[in-house]
Structures are given as structure tokens and as C-alpha cells.
CSV table of C-alpha atoms (C1' of nucleotides) in Angstrom, one decimal:
chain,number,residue,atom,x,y,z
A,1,UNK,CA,0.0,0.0,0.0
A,2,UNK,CA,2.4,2.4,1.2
A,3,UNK,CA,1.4,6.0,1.1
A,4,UNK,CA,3.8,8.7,0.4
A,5,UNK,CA,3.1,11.9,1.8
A,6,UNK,CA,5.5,14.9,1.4
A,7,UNK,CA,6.9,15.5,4.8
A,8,UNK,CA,9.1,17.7,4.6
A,9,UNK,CA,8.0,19.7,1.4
A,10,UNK,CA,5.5,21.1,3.1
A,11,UNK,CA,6.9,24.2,5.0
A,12,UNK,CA,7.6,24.7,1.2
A,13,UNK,CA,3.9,26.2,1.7
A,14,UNK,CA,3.5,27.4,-1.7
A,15,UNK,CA,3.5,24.5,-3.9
A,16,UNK,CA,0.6,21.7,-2.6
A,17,UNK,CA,2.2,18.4,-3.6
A,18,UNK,CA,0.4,15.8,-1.8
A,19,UNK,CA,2.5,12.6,-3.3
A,20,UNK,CA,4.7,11.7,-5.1
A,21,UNK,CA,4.4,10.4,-8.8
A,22,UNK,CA,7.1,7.8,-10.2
A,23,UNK,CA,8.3,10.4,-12.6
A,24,UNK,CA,9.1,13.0,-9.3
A,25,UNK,CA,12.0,10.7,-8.4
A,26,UNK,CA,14.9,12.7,-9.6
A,27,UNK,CA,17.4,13.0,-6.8
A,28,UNK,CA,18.3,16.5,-8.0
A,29,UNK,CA,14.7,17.8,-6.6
A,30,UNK,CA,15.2,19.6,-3.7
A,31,UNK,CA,12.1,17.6,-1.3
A,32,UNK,CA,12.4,14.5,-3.4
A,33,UNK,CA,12.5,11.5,-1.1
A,34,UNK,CA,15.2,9.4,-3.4
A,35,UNK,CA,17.3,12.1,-2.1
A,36,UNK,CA,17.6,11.0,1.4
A,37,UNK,CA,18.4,7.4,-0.1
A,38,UNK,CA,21.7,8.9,-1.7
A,39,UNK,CA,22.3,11.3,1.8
A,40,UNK,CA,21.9,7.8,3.4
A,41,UNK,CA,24.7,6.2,1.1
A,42,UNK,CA,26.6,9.3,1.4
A,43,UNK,CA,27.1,9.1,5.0
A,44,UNK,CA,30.3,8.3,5.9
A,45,UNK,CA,29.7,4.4,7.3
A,46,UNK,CA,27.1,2.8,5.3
A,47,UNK,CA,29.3,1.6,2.0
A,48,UNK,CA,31.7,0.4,4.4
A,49,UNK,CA,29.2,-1.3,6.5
A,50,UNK,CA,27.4,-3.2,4.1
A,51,UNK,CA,30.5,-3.7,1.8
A,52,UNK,CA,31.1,-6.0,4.7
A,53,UNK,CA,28.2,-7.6,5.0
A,54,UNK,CA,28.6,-9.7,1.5
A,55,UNK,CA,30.0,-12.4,3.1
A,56,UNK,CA,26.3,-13.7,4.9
A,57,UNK,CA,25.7,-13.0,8.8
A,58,UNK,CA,28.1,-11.2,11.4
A,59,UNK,CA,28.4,-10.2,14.9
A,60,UNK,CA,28.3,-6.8,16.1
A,61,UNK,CA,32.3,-6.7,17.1
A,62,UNK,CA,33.0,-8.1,14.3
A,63,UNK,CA,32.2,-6.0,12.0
A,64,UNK,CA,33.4,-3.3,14.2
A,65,UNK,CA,36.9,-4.5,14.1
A,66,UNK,CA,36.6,-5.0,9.9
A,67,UNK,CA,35.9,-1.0,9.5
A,68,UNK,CA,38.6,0.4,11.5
A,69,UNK,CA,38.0,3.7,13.5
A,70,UNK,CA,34.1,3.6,13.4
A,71,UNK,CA,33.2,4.2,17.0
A,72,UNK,CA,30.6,2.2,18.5
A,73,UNK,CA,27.9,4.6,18.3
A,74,UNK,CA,28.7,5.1,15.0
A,75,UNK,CA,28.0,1.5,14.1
A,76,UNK,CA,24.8,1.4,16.1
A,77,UNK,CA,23.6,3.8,14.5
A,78,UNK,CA,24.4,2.6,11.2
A,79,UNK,CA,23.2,-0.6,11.8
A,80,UNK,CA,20.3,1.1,12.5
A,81,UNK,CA,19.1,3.2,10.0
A,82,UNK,CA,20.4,0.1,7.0
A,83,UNK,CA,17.6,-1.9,9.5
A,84,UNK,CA,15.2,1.0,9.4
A,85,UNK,CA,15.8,1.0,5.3
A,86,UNK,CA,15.1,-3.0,5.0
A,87,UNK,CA,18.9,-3.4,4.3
A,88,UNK,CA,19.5,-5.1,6.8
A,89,UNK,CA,18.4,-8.1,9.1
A,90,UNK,CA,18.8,-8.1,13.1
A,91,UNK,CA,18.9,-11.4,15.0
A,92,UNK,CA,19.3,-11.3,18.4
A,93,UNK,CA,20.1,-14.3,20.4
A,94,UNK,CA,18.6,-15.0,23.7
A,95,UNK,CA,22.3,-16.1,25.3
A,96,UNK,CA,23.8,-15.6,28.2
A,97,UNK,CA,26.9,-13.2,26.4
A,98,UNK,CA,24.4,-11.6,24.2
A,99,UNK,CA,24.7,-12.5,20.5
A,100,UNK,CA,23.4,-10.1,17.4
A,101,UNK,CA,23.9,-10.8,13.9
A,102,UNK,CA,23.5,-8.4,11.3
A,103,UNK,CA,22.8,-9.8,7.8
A,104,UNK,CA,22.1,-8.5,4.3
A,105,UNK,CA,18.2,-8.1,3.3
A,106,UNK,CA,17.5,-9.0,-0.4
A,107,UNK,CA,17.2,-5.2,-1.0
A,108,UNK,CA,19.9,-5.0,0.6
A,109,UNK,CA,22.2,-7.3,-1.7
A,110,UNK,CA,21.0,-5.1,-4.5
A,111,UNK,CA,22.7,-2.3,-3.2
A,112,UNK,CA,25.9,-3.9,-3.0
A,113,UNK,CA,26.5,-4.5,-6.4
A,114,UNK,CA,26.7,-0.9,-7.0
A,115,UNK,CA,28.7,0.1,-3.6
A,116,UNK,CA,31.5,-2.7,-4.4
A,117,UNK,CA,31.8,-0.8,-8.0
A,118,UNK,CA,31.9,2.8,-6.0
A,119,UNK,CA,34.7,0.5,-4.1
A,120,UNK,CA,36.3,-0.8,-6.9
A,121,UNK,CA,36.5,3.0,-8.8
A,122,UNK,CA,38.0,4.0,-5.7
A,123,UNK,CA,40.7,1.4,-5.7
A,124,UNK,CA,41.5,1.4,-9.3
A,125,UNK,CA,41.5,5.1,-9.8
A,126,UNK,CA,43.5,6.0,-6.9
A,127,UNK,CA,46.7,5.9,-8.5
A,128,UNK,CA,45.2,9.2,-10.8
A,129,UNK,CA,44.1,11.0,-8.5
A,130,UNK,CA,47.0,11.3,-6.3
A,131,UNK,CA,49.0,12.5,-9.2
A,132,UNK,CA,46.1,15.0,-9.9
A,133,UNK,CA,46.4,15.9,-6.4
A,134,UNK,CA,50.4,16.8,-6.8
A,135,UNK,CA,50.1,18.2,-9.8
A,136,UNK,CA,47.1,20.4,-8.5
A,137,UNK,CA,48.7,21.5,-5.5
A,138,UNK,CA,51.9,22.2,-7.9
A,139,UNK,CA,50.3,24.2,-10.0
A,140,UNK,CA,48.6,26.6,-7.4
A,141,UNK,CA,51.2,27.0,-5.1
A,142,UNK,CA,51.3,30.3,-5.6
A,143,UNK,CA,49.6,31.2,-2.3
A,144,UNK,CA,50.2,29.1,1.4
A,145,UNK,CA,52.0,27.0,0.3
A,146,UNK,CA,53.4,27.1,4.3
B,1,UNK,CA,56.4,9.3,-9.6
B,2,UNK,CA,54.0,9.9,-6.7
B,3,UNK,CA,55.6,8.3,-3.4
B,4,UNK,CA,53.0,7.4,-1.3
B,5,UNK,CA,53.7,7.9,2.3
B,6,UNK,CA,51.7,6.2,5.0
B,7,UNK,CA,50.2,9.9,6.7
B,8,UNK,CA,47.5,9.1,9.5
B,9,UNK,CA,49.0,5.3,10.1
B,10,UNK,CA,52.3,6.4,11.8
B,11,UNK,CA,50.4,7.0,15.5
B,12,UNK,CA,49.5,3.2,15.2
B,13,UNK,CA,53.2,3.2,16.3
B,14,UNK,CA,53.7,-0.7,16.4
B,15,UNK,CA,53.3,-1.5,12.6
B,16,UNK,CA,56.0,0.1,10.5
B,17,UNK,CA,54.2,0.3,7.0
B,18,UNK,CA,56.2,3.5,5.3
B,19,UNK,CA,54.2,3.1,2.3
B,20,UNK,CA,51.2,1.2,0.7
B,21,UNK,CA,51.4,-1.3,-2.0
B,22,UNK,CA,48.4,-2.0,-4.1
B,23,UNK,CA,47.2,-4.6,-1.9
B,24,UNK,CA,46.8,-2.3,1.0
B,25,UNK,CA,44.4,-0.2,-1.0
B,26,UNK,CA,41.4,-1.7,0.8
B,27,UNK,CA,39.1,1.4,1.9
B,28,UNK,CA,38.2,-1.1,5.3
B,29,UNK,CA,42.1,0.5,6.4
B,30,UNK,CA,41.2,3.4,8.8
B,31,UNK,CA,44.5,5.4,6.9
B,32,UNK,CA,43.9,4.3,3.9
B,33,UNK,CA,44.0,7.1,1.2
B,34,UNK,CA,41.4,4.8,-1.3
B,35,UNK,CA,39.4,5.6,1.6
B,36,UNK,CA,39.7,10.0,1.5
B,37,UNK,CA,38.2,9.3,-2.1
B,38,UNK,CA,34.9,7.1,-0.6
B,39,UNK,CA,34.9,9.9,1.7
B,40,UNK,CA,34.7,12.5,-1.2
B,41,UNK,CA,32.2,10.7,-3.3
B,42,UNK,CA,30.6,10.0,0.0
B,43,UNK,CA,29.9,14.2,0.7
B,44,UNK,CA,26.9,15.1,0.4
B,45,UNK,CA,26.9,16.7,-3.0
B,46,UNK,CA,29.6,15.0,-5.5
B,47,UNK,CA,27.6,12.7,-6.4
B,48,UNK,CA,24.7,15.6,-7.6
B,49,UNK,CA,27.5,17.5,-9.3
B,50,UNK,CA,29.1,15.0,-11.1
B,51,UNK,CA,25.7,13.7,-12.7
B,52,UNK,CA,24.8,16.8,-14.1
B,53,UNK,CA,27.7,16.8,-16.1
B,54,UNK,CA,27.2,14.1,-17.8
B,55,UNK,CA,25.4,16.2,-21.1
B,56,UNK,CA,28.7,17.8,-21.9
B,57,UNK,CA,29.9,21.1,-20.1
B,58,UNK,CA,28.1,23.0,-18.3
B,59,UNK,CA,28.2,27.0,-16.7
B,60,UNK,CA,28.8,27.1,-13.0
B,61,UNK,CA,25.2,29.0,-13.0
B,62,UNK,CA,23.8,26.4,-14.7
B,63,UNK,CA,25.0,23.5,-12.6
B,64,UNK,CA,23.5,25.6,-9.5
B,65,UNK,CA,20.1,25.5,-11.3
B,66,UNK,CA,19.8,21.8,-11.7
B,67,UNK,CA,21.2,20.7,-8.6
B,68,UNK,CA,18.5,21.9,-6.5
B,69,UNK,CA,19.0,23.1,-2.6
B,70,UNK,CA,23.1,23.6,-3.4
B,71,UNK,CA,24.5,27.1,-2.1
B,72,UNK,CA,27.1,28.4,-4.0
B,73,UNK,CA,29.7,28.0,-1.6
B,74,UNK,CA,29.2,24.6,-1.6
B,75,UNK,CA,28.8,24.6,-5.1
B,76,UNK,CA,32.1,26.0,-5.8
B,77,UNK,CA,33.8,23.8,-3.1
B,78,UNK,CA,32.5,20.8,-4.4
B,79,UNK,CA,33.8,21.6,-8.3
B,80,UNK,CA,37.2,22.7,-6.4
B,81,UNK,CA,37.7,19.2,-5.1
B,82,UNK,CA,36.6,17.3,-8.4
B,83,UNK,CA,39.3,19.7,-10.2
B,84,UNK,CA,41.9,18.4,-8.0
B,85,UNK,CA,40.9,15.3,-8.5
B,86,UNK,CA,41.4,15.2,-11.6
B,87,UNK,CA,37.6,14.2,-12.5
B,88,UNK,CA,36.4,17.8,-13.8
B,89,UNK,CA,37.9,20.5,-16.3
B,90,UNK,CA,37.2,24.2,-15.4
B,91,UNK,CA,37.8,26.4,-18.1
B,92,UNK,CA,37.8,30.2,-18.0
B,93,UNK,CA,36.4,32.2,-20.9
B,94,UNK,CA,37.7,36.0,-20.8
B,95,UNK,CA,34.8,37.7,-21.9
B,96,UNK,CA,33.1,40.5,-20.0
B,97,UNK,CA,30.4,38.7,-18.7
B,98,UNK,CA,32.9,36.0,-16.8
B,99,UNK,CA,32.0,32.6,-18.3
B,100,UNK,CA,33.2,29.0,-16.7
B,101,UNK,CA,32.5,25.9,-18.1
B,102,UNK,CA,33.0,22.7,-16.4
B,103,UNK,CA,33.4,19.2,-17.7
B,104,UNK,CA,34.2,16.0,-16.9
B,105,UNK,CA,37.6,14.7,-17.8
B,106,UNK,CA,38.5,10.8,-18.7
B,107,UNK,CA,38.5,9.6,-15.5
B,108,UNK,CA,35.6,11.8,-14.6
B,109,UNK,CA,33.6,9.8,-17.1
B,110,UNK,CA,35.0,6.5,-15.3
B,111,UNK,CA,33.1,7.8,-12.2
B,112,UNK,CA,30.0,8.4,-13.9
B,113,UNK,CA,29.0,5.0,-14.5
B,114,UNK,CA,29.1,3.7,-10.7
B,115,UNK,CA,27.6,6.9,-9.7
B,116,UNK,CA,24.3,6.7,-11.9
B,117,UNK,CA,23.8,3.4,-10.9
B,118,UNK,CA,23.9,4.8,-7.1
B,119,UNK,CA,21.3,7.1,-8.8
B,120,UNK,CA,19.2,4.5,-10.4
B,121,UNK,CA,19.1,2.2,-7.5
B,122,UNK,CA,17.8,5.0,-4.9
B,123,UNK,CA,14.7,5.7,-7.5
B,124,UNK,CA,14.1,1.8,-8.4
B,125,UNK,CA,14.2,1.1,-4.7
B,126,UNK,CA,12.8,3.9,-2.9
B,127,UNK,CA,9.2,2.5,-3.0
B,128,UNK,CA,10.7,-1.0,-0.5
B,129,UNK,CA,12.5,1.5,1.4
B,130,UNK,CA,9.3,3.4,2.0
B,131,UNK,CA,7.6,0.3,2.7
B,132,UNK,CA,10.6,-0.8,4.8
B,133,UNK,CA,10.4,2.6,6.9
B,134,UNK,CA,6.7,2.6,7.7
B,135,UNK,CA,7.1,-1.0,9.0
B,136,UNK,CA,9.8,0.1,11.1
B,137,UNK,CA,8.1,2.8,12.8
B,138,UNK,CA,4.8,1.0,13.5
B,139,UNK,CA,6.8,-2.0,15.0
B,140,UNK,CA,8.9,0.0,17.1
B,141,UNK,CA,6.3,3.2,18.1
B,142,UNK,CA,6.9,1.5,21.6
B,143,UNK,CA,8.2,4.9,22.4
B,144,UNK,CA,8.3,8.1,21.4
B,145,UNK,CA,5.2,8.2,19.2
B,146,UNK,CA,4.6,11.6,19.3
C,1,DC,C1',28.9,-8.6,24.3
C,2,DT,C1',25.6,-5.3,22.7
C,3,DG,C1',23.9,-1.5,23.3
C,4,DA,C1',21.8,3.3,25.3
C,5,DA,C1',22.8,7.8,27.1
C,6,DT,C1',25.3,11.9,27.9
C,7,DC,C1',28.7,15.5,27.1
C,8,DC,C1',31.0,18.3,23.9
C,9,DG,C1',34.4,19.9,20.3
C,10,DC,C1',34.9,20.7,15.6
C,11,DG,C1',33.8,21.4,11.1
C,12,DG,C1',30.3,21.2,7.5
C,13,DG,C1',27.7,24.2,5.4
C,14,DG,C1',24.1,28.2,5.0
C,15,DA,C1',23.5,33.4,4.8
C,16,DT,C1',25.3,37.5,3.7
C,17,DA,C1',28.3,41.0,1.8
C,18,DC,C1',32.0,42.3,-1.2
C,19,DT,C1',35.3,41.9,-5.6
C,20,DG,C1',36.9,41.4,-10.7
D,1,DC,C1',28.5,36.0,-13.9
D,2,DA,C1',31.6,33.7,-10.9
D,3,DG,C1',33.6,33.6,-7.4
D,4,DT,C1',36.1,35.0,-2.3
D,5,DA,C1',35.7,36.2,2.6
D,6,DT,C1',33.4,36.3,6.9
D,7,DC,C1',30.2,35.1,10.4
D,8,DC,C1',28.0,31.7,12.9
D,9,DC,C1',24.8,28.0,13.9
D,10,DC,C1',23.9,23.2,14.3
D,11,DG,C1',24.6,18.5,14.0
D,12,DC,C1',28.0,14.8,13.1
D,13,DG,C1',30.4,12.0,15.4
D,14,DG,C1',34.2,10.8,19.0
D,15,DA,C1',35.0,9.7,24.0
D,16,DT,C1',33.1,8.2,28.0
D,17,DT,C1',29.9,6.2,31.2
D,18,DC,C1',26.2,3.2,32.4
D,19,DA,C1',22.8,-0.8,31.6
D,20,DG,C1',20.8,-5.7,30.4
DNA sequence: CTGAATCCGCGGGGATACTG
DNA sequence: CAGTATCCCCGCGGATTCAG
């Protein structure tokens, strides 16, 4: 069913859009809702997260330890919001040291293919960047240069 | 040339890694400089910016219109950064109305594939998410409700 | 072990005014 | 038109502490 209301347009005041058509889903809208799925990716965790969630279920710690320096609350709150999306699976087990796995959702699988290719860019093309970088910072060196 | 020096790992104090080799690129690493680019396609706007571009060059002015919500501050900061990175051409026309054009280079053309298929999967998949979010709140309206 | 809650600094980023 | 410079607020996110 699923009805989208424009929460957040609406302090717009002028403009009375009460939904959302399919054709409305351009991310470069302003109040457009597809937006917050890209602010989402954006953030600084999630493509790490899931990236290592490909490999099927894992604990909390774990995958703290497999994206170094994310804090805990960090993770949590990560965790959360890819759960909140339906990315994400939580299982908690009822044992005595308190278990939680965290597992792709099917939804979530989809969005990996596309994150491990934002990986692999990032990988591949480092190597021209950095150069881009020196030769940037070369050419404009006219001022601080410290 | 481009020596790569192993800034931001040095504090870890124990592991004496004075420079990466290809394997090392993995953006998991916390000083991993594969990761500074996730980061930078991770802000908040890169990802906007770039896909404009993807018609041919476009006037800073004109960038600003389609990318909706962007100040121009941000604007120019985020075109600064792709410059550097190599991913976007500015060029200056001296006329008396100022005119800039910017376009996407070779590798910035490399970046736009991934990128758009960010931008496709947040429109294909924003109507489970939606789903996925109302679920969420009406299991956990425990508290806070409002 | 897995979290929730609190404190708080720093920087992202908007608004505004000014220059070439 | 295309920026640079400045002010300043707010929220991201790290560190720490407490709870089940």
C-alpha cells in the first residue's frame, strides 16, 4: 500500500504536492524523497558497513573490528538506520553473552552491487588522483603554500 | 612518480608500514587514502554534481540550477575538489560577462558509471524503502510516538 | 557482548556582503 | 556572472559512562 506523503515539502507552503508520482524521483529535486536514499549512502559508514556484509551474517564486534576507526555509536547507528531501510536483518540471540547478527536483506544485496563498483573506482583510480592531487597543488602554489 | 607515504597510520606506532602497496588499497584500512576518495564521493553533493555533467559542459550557473537546494559556496567547493581530482575540467572564458565551463575529464567519465547506478538504485528502490520505513516505525512506536 | 545515554568539540555548510 | 571572505549555527560523530 504504502502511502507517500511529502513530509518535509510542506513548510515549502506554496507548492501543494500531496504525493509523489514515479516520474518525481529525480534525486536533484530539492524535497524529493530518493534524495535521502543517496544522503543515506553518502554518509560516511554505510558503504563500508554493508561492503562488509557480503560475506552472509556477522556479529556486532565483528564488524566493528573489519571497519577500522568507526566508534561504536557510530555503528549502532548505522546498523540502524540500513535496518530501518530494510537493508538489513537483526537477530538477536537470547544467550547468556548476548549475541546479534546483522545480515544483508534481499534489498539490501542489490545495493551492493553498485557500492562494491563505487569500491572498486576508488581502488582502481586512486593511483590518478594522487597524481592529480600533486600536480594540483603544484600548480597553485602560488599562495600558502606554508 | 607519486611516493605514497603512509600519513595518518604512523600514530598506530607498532606497525611500520612506510608506504602502501596496491594490496593495501582496501578502503576497510582506517589510513587508507582509497578511503579520503569514498569519503569525497561519500559528501553530500559529489555525487549531484558529477551527474549533471554528464550532457557535456556545463556554466557554474547552470550546474547551480539543476542541482537543486546547493548554495554556491558549496557549489564551488565541491567543483574545487573534483578539479583536483582530476575528474572535472574548469575552463575560463575572458569575456566580459565572466564565463566557466565545467566538464568532466576521462576519469571523470570513469566515475560516472558507478555513480548513476547509485542514482538509479535509490529511484528503483525507494518505493521498498518506503515500505521498509513505515514498518519500522509502527513496530517500534513502543516509544516516542509523538 | 551489545547496546543506550550523555557530554562536547569541531567542522560542514548556510546566509550575507563584497570583488573582478 | 563567478567567485572569495566572513560570520555563525547546528549536528555529526568521538569519548566516555552506564545498563541488560
Amino acid at each position: 500500500m504504502v502511502t507517500i506523503t511529502a513530509a518535509g515539502a510542506s513548510e515549502l507552503g506554496t507548492r501543494a504536492k500531496p504525493a509523489f508520482s514515479l516520474d518525481d524521483l529525480n534525486p536533484y529535486a530539492d524535497g524529493c524523497p530518493s534524495r535521502r536514499l543517496l544522503d543515506r549512502i553518502g554518509d560516511k559508514w554505510t558503504v563500508l558497513v554493508v561492503g562488509t556484509l557480503d560475506d552472509g551474517p556477522r556479529r556486532f564486534s565483528d564488524i566493528r573490528r573489519s571497519v577500522a576507526g568507526i566508534s561504536q555509536k557510530m555503528l549502532t547507528q548505522t546498523l540502524r538506520g540500513l535496518e530501518r531501510d530494510g537493508l538489513v536483518n537483526r537477530t538477536v540471540y537470547a544467550e547468556v553473552p548476548p549475541r546479534v547478527e546483522y545480515e544483508l536483506t534481499v534489498a539490501g544485496t542489490t545495493l551492493l552491487a553498485p557500492l562494491k563498483a563505487l569500491e572498486r573506482w576508488s581502488i582502481e583510480h586512486f593511483g590518478d588522483v594522487s597524481a592529480s592531487w600533486e600536480l594540483y597543488d603544484d600548480t597553485h602554489a602560488d599562495s600558502a603554500e606554508s
